[in-house]
Amino acid sequence: MIDFLFNYETLRIIWWALLGVLLMGFAVTDGFDMGVGALLPFVAKTDIERRVAINTVGPVWEGNQVWFILGGGAIFAAWPALYAVSFSGFYLAMFLVLFALILRPVGFKYRSKREDPRWRSNWDWALFIGGAVPALIFGVAVGNALRGVPFHFSTDLRPFYEGTLFGLLNPVALYCGLVSLTMLVMHGAAWLTFKAEGPVADRARIIGGKAALAAAVLFAGGGVLVWLGLLGGYEVTSAIVWDGPSNPLGKTVIANSSAWLRNFNATPVLCLVPALGIVAPLVAAAGFRTRREGLTFLASKLGVLCIIATVGLAMFPIILPSSSNPGHSLAVFDASSSRATLRNMLIATVIFLPLILAYTAWVYSVLWGKVSERSVRGAGSSAY
């Protein structure tokens, strides 16, 4: 059993799955933080209402960002070629995301330092940018991954990116960005109805219902785009050597408009994942309407998980396709670190990931309960 677990093929698949788990963990946890930020100007009209909304995520947002750091670290250590191409090719987009994410902790820390309404309003808009911009750009990045990114490798495996920032902002990628934005707005609204009381929760309930319907419709529309071949697709046509050395130049890949449907056609049970990506937001929309807060949040969480999982399942075994030279696309079987690196990282993950999960569960249990205007006033300056 140990030999099977630590063979190169198994380790590569495990780390592909773990990368997906980390990205989904980030979307489910930090996703509702971003959703709350994006909703802040619309669900809270007074200073005390904005403080209620902010205090639903204020104690947990730092811990939620652990998933973002873990995801970046996993890409760097387990998939170095992916890290090199994506972080250099998407450099300006990543810089924009990081700038927005930096505004968020600064906004949390400085907003309450002064009672001046203009001061607080400026930081509230910073929190809005810190939530809405990453939610949109992350979806744009996924859209570009589905279309293919213009890059290639030299003979000594140096990556060369041939695109521009405005090239990333193409219609298909922006459409995927809207899917991401509506999905996380839905998730943020579900969190607010679960954690907040009063007008903030009431407004979040209305907006969340509309966002959930929009997320379901847009995601279903994305499926139609894939079915029509408008989202592209790439297929490995050469023999796959799962336990061979990592060299993205040693395979043949072709553009195939039906490639992203191939895994679902081969294994029909996988169709349950995109189906739940549509059904779960619809259930969340019904939960918003019927005021079933727990069901709404669980359905929203399931919708986020399934929408993201659909992308990974559709693209497997490709991780990042190249539109300019498809044969240089990065795949699970030729873009990973060495077997020893993946093995040692897996041992560390088995030890530390349960500790992170246990600590996270403990924090949420301690902070269980709703945030109300009365509780915020009673906390005084200790609240955000």
C-alpha positions as a Python dict, from the first residue, in 0.01 Angstrom:
ca = {
    (1, 'M'): (0, 0, 0),
    (2, 'I'): (281, 242, 89),
    (3, 'D'): (462, 157, -234),
    (4, 'F'): (148, 228, -435),
    (5, 'L'): (85, 556, -251),
    (6, 'F'): (439, 676, -309),
    (7, 'N'): (480, 578, -674),
    (8, 'Y'): (522, 869, -913),
    (9, 'E'): (189, 828, -1094),
    (10, 'T'): (-12, 816, -772),
    (11, 'L'): (174, 1109, -620),
    (12, 'R'): (106, 1324, -926),
    (13, 'I'): (-265, 1249, -917),
    (14, 'I'): (-278, 1307, -540),
    (15, 'W'): (-114, 1647, -578),
    (16, 'W'): (-345, 1738, -865),
    (17, 'A'): (-637, 1656, -635),
    (18, 'L'): (-478, 1837, -338),
    (19, 'L'): (-428, 2148, -549),
    (20, 'G'): (-797, 2139, -630),
    (21, 'V'): (-885, 2088, -262),
    (22, 'L'): (-673, 2387, -159),
    (23, 'L'): (-825, 2611, -426),
    (24, 'M'): (-1175, 2500, -331),
    (25, 'G'): (-1095, 2552, 38),
    (26, 'F'): (-984, 2905, -45),
    (27, 'A'): (-1302, 2973, -245),
    (28, 'V'): (-1533, 2833, 22),
    (29, 'T'): (-1372, 3017, 316),
    (30, 'D'): (-1209, 3333, 186),
    (31, 'G'): (-1476, 3339, -84),
    (32, 'F'): (-1747, 3454, 153),
    (33, 'D'): (-1505, 3717, 288),
    (34, 'M'): (-1469, 3857, -63),
    (35, 'G'): (-1842, 3828, -117),
    (36, 'V'): (-1915, 4029, 197),
    (37, 'G'): (-1670, 4297, 84),
    (38, 'A'): (-1833, 4315, -259),
    (39, 'L'): (-2176, 4345, -93),
    (40, 'L'): (-2076, 4606, 167),
    (41, 'P'): (-2206, 4919, -14),
    (42, 'F'): (-2536, 4747, -94),
    (43, 'V'): (-2634, 4566, 227),
    (44, 'A'): (-2525, 4831, 481),
    (45, 'K'): (-2650, 5190, 464),
    (46, 'T'): (-2533, 5327, 799),
    (47, 'D'): (-2206, 5307, 988),
    (48, 'I'): (-2341, 5064, 1246),
    (49, 'E'): (-2481, 4840, 971),
    (50, 'R'): (-2146, 4839, 795),
    (51, 'R'): (-1980, 4747, 1124),
    (52, 'V'): (-2221, 4454, 1158),
    (53, 'A'): (-2133, 4327, 810),
    (54, 'I'): (-1758, 4373, 865),
    (55, 'N'): (-1765, 4201, 1204),
    (56, 'T'): (-1916, 3885, 1055),
    (57, 'V'): (-1583, 3827, 874),
    (58, 'G'): (-1342, 4042, 1075),
    (59, 'P'): (-1238, 3769, 1323),
    (60, 'V'): (-1190, 3495, 1058),
    (61, 'W'): (-1063, 3649, 734),
    (62, 'E'): (-695, 3613, 827),
    (63, 'G'): (-734, 3244, 902),
    (64, 'N'): (-930, 3195, 579),
    (65, 'Q'): (-642, 3335, 376),
    (66, 'V'): (-428, 3043, 492),
    (67, 'W'): (-588, 2847, 208),
    (68, 'F'): (-469, 3106, -44),
    (69, 'I'): (-114, 3081, 89),
    (70, 'L'): (-127, 2702, 90),
    (71, 'G'): (-255, 2699, -267),
    (72, 'G'): (24, 2928, -386),
    (73, 'G'): (279, 2721, -197),
    (74, 'A'): (146, 2398, -346),
    (75, 'I'): (174, 2539, -699),
    (76, 'F'): (530, 2657, -630),
    (77, 'A'): (651, 2332, -478),
    (78, 'A'): (447, 2063, -655),
    (79, 'W'): (395, 2224, -997),
    (80, 'P'): (696, 2456, -1057),
    (81, 'A'): (638, 2485, -1433),
    (82, 'L'): (279, 2594, -1369),
    (83, 'Y'): (400, 2849, -1115),
    (84, 'A'): (660, 2986, -1358),
    (85, 'V'): (417, 3024, -1649),
    (86, 'S'): (110, 3148, -1462),
    (87, 'F'): (279, 3389, -1225),
    (88, 'S'): (492, 3542, -1500),
    (89, 'G'): (227, 3539, -1773),
    (90, 'F'): (-47, 3668, -1544),
    (91, 'Y'): (191, 3904, -1367),
    (92, 'L'): (-7, 4226, -1413),
    (93, 'A'): (-335, 4052, -1331),
    (94, 'M'): (-178, 3897, -1020),
    (95, 'F'): (-41, 4235, -920),
    (96, 'L'): (-392, 4379, -949),
    (97, 'V'): (-529, 4098, -732),
    (98, 'L'): (-257, 4140, -470),
    (99, 'F'): (-312, 4516, -462),
    (100, 'A'): (-682, 4457, -398),
    (101, 'L'): (-612, 4192, -135),
    (102, 'I'): (-369, 4427, 42),
    (103, 'L'): (-644, 4687, 69),
    (104, 'R'): (-855, 4444, 269),
    (105, 'P'): (-635, 4398, 580),
    (106, 'V'): (-549, 4768, 577),
    (107, 'G'): (-920, 4849, 561),
    (108, 'F'): (-1000, 4617, 850),
    (109, 'K'): (-723, 4760, 1068),
    (110, 'Y'): (-760, 5131, 993),
    (111, 'R'): (-1133, 5179, 945),
    (112, 'S'): (-1215, 5202, 1315),
    (113, 'K'): (-919, 5424, 1406),
    (114, 'R'): (-1120, 5741, 1349),
    (115, 'E'): (-1491, 5816, 1373),
    (116, 'D'): (-1484, 6064, 1085),
    (117, 'P'): (-1755, 5951, 834),
    (118, 'R'): (-1540, 6035, 531),
    (119, 'W'): (-1247, 5838, 671),
    (120, 'R'): (-1463, 5531, 729),
    (121, 'S'): (-1636, 5564, 392),
    (122, 'N'): (-1301, 5560, 212),
    (123, 'W'): (-1196, 5242, 391),
    (124, 'D'): (-1536, 5086, 320),
    (125, 'W'): (-1474, 5138, -51),
    (126, 'A'): (-1129, 4985, -7),
    (127, 'L'): (-1296, 4677, 143),
    (128, 'F'): (-1536, 4669, -152),
    (129, 'I'): (-1246, 4675, -399),
    (130, 'G'): (-1063, 4411, -194),
    (131, 'G'): (-1364, 4181, -231),
    (132, 'A'): (-1501, 4248, -580),
    (133, 'V'): (-1179, 4275, -782),
    (134, 'P'): (-1021, 3940, -677),
    (135, 'A'): (-1358, 3766, -716),
    (136, 'L'): (-1372, 3887, -1076),
    (137, 'I'): (-1006, 3839, -1168),
    (138, 'F'): (-985, 3483, -1033),
    (139, 'G'): (-1270, 3391, -1268),
    (140, 'V'): (-1096, 3568, -1556),
    (141, 'A'): (-786, 3357, -1487),
    (142, 'V'): (-992, 3037, -1502),
    (143, 'G'): (-1151, 3152, -1827),
    (144, 'N'): (-809, 3205, -1983),
    (145, 'A'): (-697, 2862, -1862),
    (146, 'L'): (-997, 2709, -2040),
    (147, 'R'): (-926, 2900, -2363),
    (148, 'G'): (-554, 2839, -2353),
    (149, 'V'): (-274, 3078, -2270),
    (150, 'P'): (-14, 3195, -2528),
    (151, 'F'): (313, 3055, -2396),
    (152, 'H'): (587, 2820, -2503),
    (153, 'F'): (911, 2674, -2369),
    (154, 'S'): (1261, 2696, -2510),
    (155, 'T'): (1466, 2379, -2548),
    (156, 'D'): (1610, 2436, -2201),
    (157, 'L'): (1255, 2469, -2059),
    (158, 'R'): (1256, 2844, -2007),
    (159, 'P'): (895, 2968, -2031),
    (160, 'F'): (803, 3254, -2267),
    (161, 'Y'): (467, 3427, -2237),
    (162, 'E'): (339, 3600, -2550),
    (163, 'G'): (20, 3765, -2428),
    (164, 'T'): (-77, 4101, -2274),
    (165, 'L'): (-298, 4213, -1988),
    (166, 'F'): (-570, 4325, -2229),
    (167, 'G'): (-545, 3994, -2406),
    (168, 'L'): (-643, 3829, -2079),
    (169, 'L'): (-957, 4046, -2066),
    (170, 'N'): (-1126, 3871, -2356),
    (171, 'P'): (-1504, 3811, -2372),
    (172, 'V'): (-1487, 3444, -2271),
    (173, 'A'): (-1260, 3515, -1974),
    (174, 'L'): (-1478, 3808, -1862),
    (175, 'Y'): (-1781, 3580, -1883),
    (176, 'C'): (-1605, 3335, -1650),
    (177, 'G'): (-1521, 3632, -1429),
    (178, 'L'): (-1892, 3710, -1399),
    (179, 'V'): (-1959, 3348, -1302),
    (180, 'S'): (-1697, 3380, -1027),
    (181, 'L'): (-1826, 3717, -909),
    (182, 'T'): (-2192, 3613, -887),
    (183, 'M'): (-2091, 3285, -722),
    (184, 'L'): (-1894, 3460, -447),
    (185, 'V'): (-2155, 3734, -403),
    (186, 'M'): (-2407, 3455, -347),
    (187, 'H'): (-2170, 3294, -97),
    (188, 'G'): (-2107, 3622, 85),
    (189, 'A'): (-2479, 3690, 105),
    (190, 'A'): (-2540, 3339, 242),
    (191, 'W'): (-2279, 3406, 509),
    (192, 'L'): (-2439, 3739, 603),
    (193, 'T'): (-2784, 3583, 640),
    (194, 'F'): (-2624, 3310, 853),
    (195, 'K'): (-2419, 3542, 1076),
    (196, 'A'): (-2588, 3884, 1076),
    (197, 'E'): (-2915, 4014, 1214),
    (198, 'G'): (-3139, 4302, 1118),
    (199, 'P'): (-3142, 4506, 796),
    (200, 'V'): (-2802, 4374, 684),
    (201, 'A'): (-2929, 4017, 673),
    (202, 'D'): (-3258, 4125, 511),
    (203, 'R'): (-3084, 4309, 227),
    (204, 'A'): (-2832, 4025, 185),
    (205, 'R'): (-3123, 3783, 153),
    (206, 'I'): (-3269, 3978, -139),
    (207, 'I'): (-2940, 4034, -321),
    (208, 'G'): (-2821, 3680, -249),
    (209, 'G'): (-3129, 3527, -409),
    (210, 'K'): (-3067, 3722, -729),
    (211, 'A'): (-2695, 3641, -727),
    (212, 'A'): (-2767, 3270, -679),
    (213, 'L'): (-3002, 3266, -977),
    (214, 'A'): (-2746, 3459, -1184),
    (215, 'A'): (-2467, 3217, -1084),
    (216, 'A'): (-2679, 2915, -1184),
    (217, 'V'): (-2780, 3069, -1518),
    (218, 'L'): (-2429, 3189, -1602),
    (219, 'F'): (-2270, 2857, -1509),
    (220, 'A'): (-2527, 2669, -1718),
    (221, 'G'): (-2456, 2913, -2001),
    (222, 'G'): (-2086, 2833, -1968),
    (223, 'G'): (-2175, 2467, -2012),
    (224, 'V'): (-2357, 2557, -2332),
    (225, 'L'): (-2048, 2745, -2453),
    (226, 'V'): (-1838, 2435, -2388),
    (227, 'W'): (-2092, 2215, -2567),
    (228, 'L'): (-2090, 2450, -2868),
    (229, 'G'): (-1710, 2448, -2870),
    (230, 'L'): (-1683, 2822, -2804),
    (231, 'L'): (-1463, 2774, -2497),
    (232, 'G'): (-1206, 2575, -2689),
    (233, 'G'): (-1047, 2261, -2554),
    (234, 'Y'): (-723, 2064, -2578),
    (235, 'E'): (-658, 1692, -2598),
    (236, 'V'): (-343, 1486, -2548),
    (237, 'T'): (-310, 1255, -2849),
    (238, 'S'): (30, 1097, -2779),
    (239, 'A'): (96, 816, -2534),
    (240, 'I'): (89, 926, -2170),
    (241, 'V'): (377, 812, -1951),
    (242, 'W'): (256, 872, -1597),
    (243, 'D'): (580, 780, -1423),
    (244, 'G'): (816, 950, -1667),
    (245, 'P'): (1031, 1261, -1608),
    (246, 'S'): (869, 1604, -1607),
    (247, 'N'): (920, 1746, -1954),
    (248, 'P'): (627, 1931, -2115),
    (249, 'L'): (796, 1913, -2457),
    (250, 'G'): (761, 1537, -2495),
    (251, 'K'): (395, 1501, -2597),
    (252, 'T'): (147, 1589, -2869),
    (253, 'V'): (-157, 1803, -2790),
    (254, 'I'): (-421, 1924, -3034),
    (255, 'A'): (-695, 2184, -3008),
    (256, 'N'): (-1029, 2005, -2997),
    (257, 'S'): (-1354, 2194, -2943),
    (258, 'S'): (-1512, 1894, -2767),
    (259, 'A'): (-1213, 1806, -2550),
    (260, 'W'): (-1351, 1958, -2228),
    (261, 'L'): (-1648, 1719, -2253),
    (262, 'R'): (-1433, 1410, -2303),
    (263, 'N'): (-1398, 1307, -1937),
    (264, 'F'): (-1771, 1352, -1874),
    (265, 'N'): (-1859, 1144, -2182),
    (266, 'A'): (-1614, 872, -2077),
    (267, 'T'): (-1736, 866, -1715),
    (268, 'P'): (-2099, 984, -1706),
    (269, 'V'): (-2117, 978, -1325),
    (270, 'L'): (-1891, 1285, -1329),
    (271, 'C'): (-2182, 1479, -1482),
    (272, 'L'): (-2325, 1494, -1129),
    (273, 'V'): (-2061, 1757, -1043),
    (274, 'P'): (-2166, 2024, -1299),
    (275, 'A'): (-2530, 1931, -1241),
    (276, 'L'): (-2488, 2011, -871),
    (277, 'G'): (-2308, 2330, -975),
    (278, 'I'): (-2641, 2441, -1124),
    (279, 'V'): (-2883, 2283, -876),
    (280, 'A'): (-2705, 2394, -556),
    (281, 'P'): (-2726, 2771, -634),
    (282, 'L'): (-3094, 2722, -720),
    (283, 'V'): (-3144, 2555, -382),
    (284, 'A'): (-2958, 2847, -223),
    (285, 'A'): (-3192, 3089, -403),
    (286, 'A'): (-3490, 2900, -257),
    (287, 'G'): (-3322, 2906, 85),
    (288, 'F'): (-3281, 3284, 68),
    (289, 'R'): (-3649, 3316, -13),
    (290, 'T'): (-3769, 3082, 263),
    (291, 'R'): (-3520, 3217, 524),
    (292, 'R'): (-3360, 2878, 584),
    (293, 'E'): (-3017, 3013, 670),
    (294, 'G'): (-2832, 2688, 734),
    (295, 'L'): (-2961, 2525, 416),
    (296, 'T'): (-2877, 2838, 217),
    (297, 'F'): (-2518, 2848, 335),
    (298, 'L'): (-2462, 2474, 280),
    (299, 'A'): (-2615, 2492, -69),
    (300, 'S'): (-2403, 2796, -152),
    (301, 'K'): (-2091, 2615, -31),
    (302, 'L'): (-2178, 2306, -238),
    (303, 'G'): (-2237, 2523, -545),
    (304, 'V'): (-1895, 2687, -510),
    (305, 'L'): (-1723, 2350, -469),
    (306, 'C'): (-1894, 2192, -769),
    (307, 'I'): (-1842, 2488, -1003),
    (308, 'I'): (-1469, 2486, -934),
    (309, 'A'): (-1444, 2105, -943),
    (310, 'T'): (-1613, 2102, -1284),
    (311, 'V'): (-1326, 2298, -1435),
    (312, 'G'): (-1060, 2064, -1297),
    (313, 'L'): (-1248, 1752, -1409),
    (314, 'A'): (-1305, 1893, -1757),
    (315, 'M'): (-940, 1980, -1814),
    (316, 'F'): (-776, 1668, -1663),
    (317, 'P'): (-502, 1563, -1733),
    (318, 'I'): (-413, 1909, -1868),
    (319, 'I'): (-346, 2179, -1609),
    (320, 'L'): (-268, 2479, -1830),
    (321, 'P'): (-300, 2454, -2208),
    (322, 'S'): (-91, 2660, -2449),
    (323, 'S'): (-288, 2828, -2726),
    (324, 'S'): (20, 2931, -2923),
    (325, 'N'): (194, 2591, -2905),
    (326, 'P'): (-45, 2321, -2778),
    (327, 'G'): (234, 2064, -2754),
    (328, 'H'): (392, 2274, -2478),
    (329, 'S'): (79, 2260, -2260),
    (330, 'L'): (131, 2163, -1897),
    (331, 'A'): (-21, 1833, -1787),
    (332, 'V'): (-45, 1636, -1465),
    (333, 'F'): (201, 1375, -1593),
    (334, 'D'): (477, 1609, -1712),
    (335, 'A'): (474, 1932, -1507),
    (336, 'S'): (528, 1816, -1150),
    (337, 'S'): (824, 1826, -916),
    (338, 'S'): (1034, 1516, -855),
    (339, 'R'): (894, 1205, -692),
    (340, 'A'): (1095, 1270, -373),
    (341, 'T'): (961, 1625, -346),
    (342, 'L'): (599, 1515, -391),
    (343, 'R'): (647, 1231, -140),
    (344, 'N'): (801, 1452, 130),
    (345, 'M'): (538, 1721, 78),
    (346, 'L'): (262, 1462, 108),
    (347, 'I'): (402, 1340, 441),
    (348, 'A'): (409, 1700, 570),
    (349, 'T'): (55, 1759, 441),
    (350, 'V'): (-80, 1448, 614),
    (351, 'I'): (63, 1580, 941),
    (352, 'F'): (-23, 1951, 921),
    (353, 'L'): (-344, 1973, 716),
    (354, 'P'): (-554, 1799, 986),
    (355, 'L'): (-411, 2044, 1240),
    (356, 'I'): (-520, 2337, 1022),
    (357, 'L'): (-867, 2187, 982),
    (358, 'A'): (-897, 2122, 1356),
    (359, 'Y'): (-783, 2473, 1445),
    (360, 'T'): (-1022, 2625, 1189),
    (361, 'A'): (-1314, 2422, 1325),
    (362, 'W'): (-1228, 2531, 1679),
    (363, 'V'): (-1215, 2899, 1581),
    (364, 'Y'): (-1554, 2884, 1413),
    (365, 'S'): (-1705, 2703, 1711),
    (366, 'V'): (-1575, 2972, 1947),
    (367, 'L'): (-1712, 3248, 1723),
    (368, 'W'): (-2048, 3075, 1677),
    (369, 'G'): (-2351, 3302, 1688),
    (370, 'K'): (-2493, 3604, 1513),
    (371, 'V'): (-2361, 3959, 1494),
    (372, 'S'): (-2617, 4227, 1575),
    (373, 'E'): (-2611, 4604, 1610),
    (374, 'R'): (-2646, 4561, 1984),
    (375, 'S'): (-2345, 4327, 2008),
    (376, 'V'): (-2130, 4561, 1800),
    (377, 'R'): (-2222, 4862, 2014),
    (378, 'G'): (-2155, 4659, 2327),
    (379, 'A'): (-1809, 4560, 2202),
    (380, 'G'): (-1715, 4924, 2158),
    (381, 'S'): (-1372, 4988, 2010),
    (382, 'S'): (-1282, 4618, 2025),
    (383, 'A'): (-1514, 4559, 1728),
    (384, 'Y'): (-1418, 4660, 1375),
}
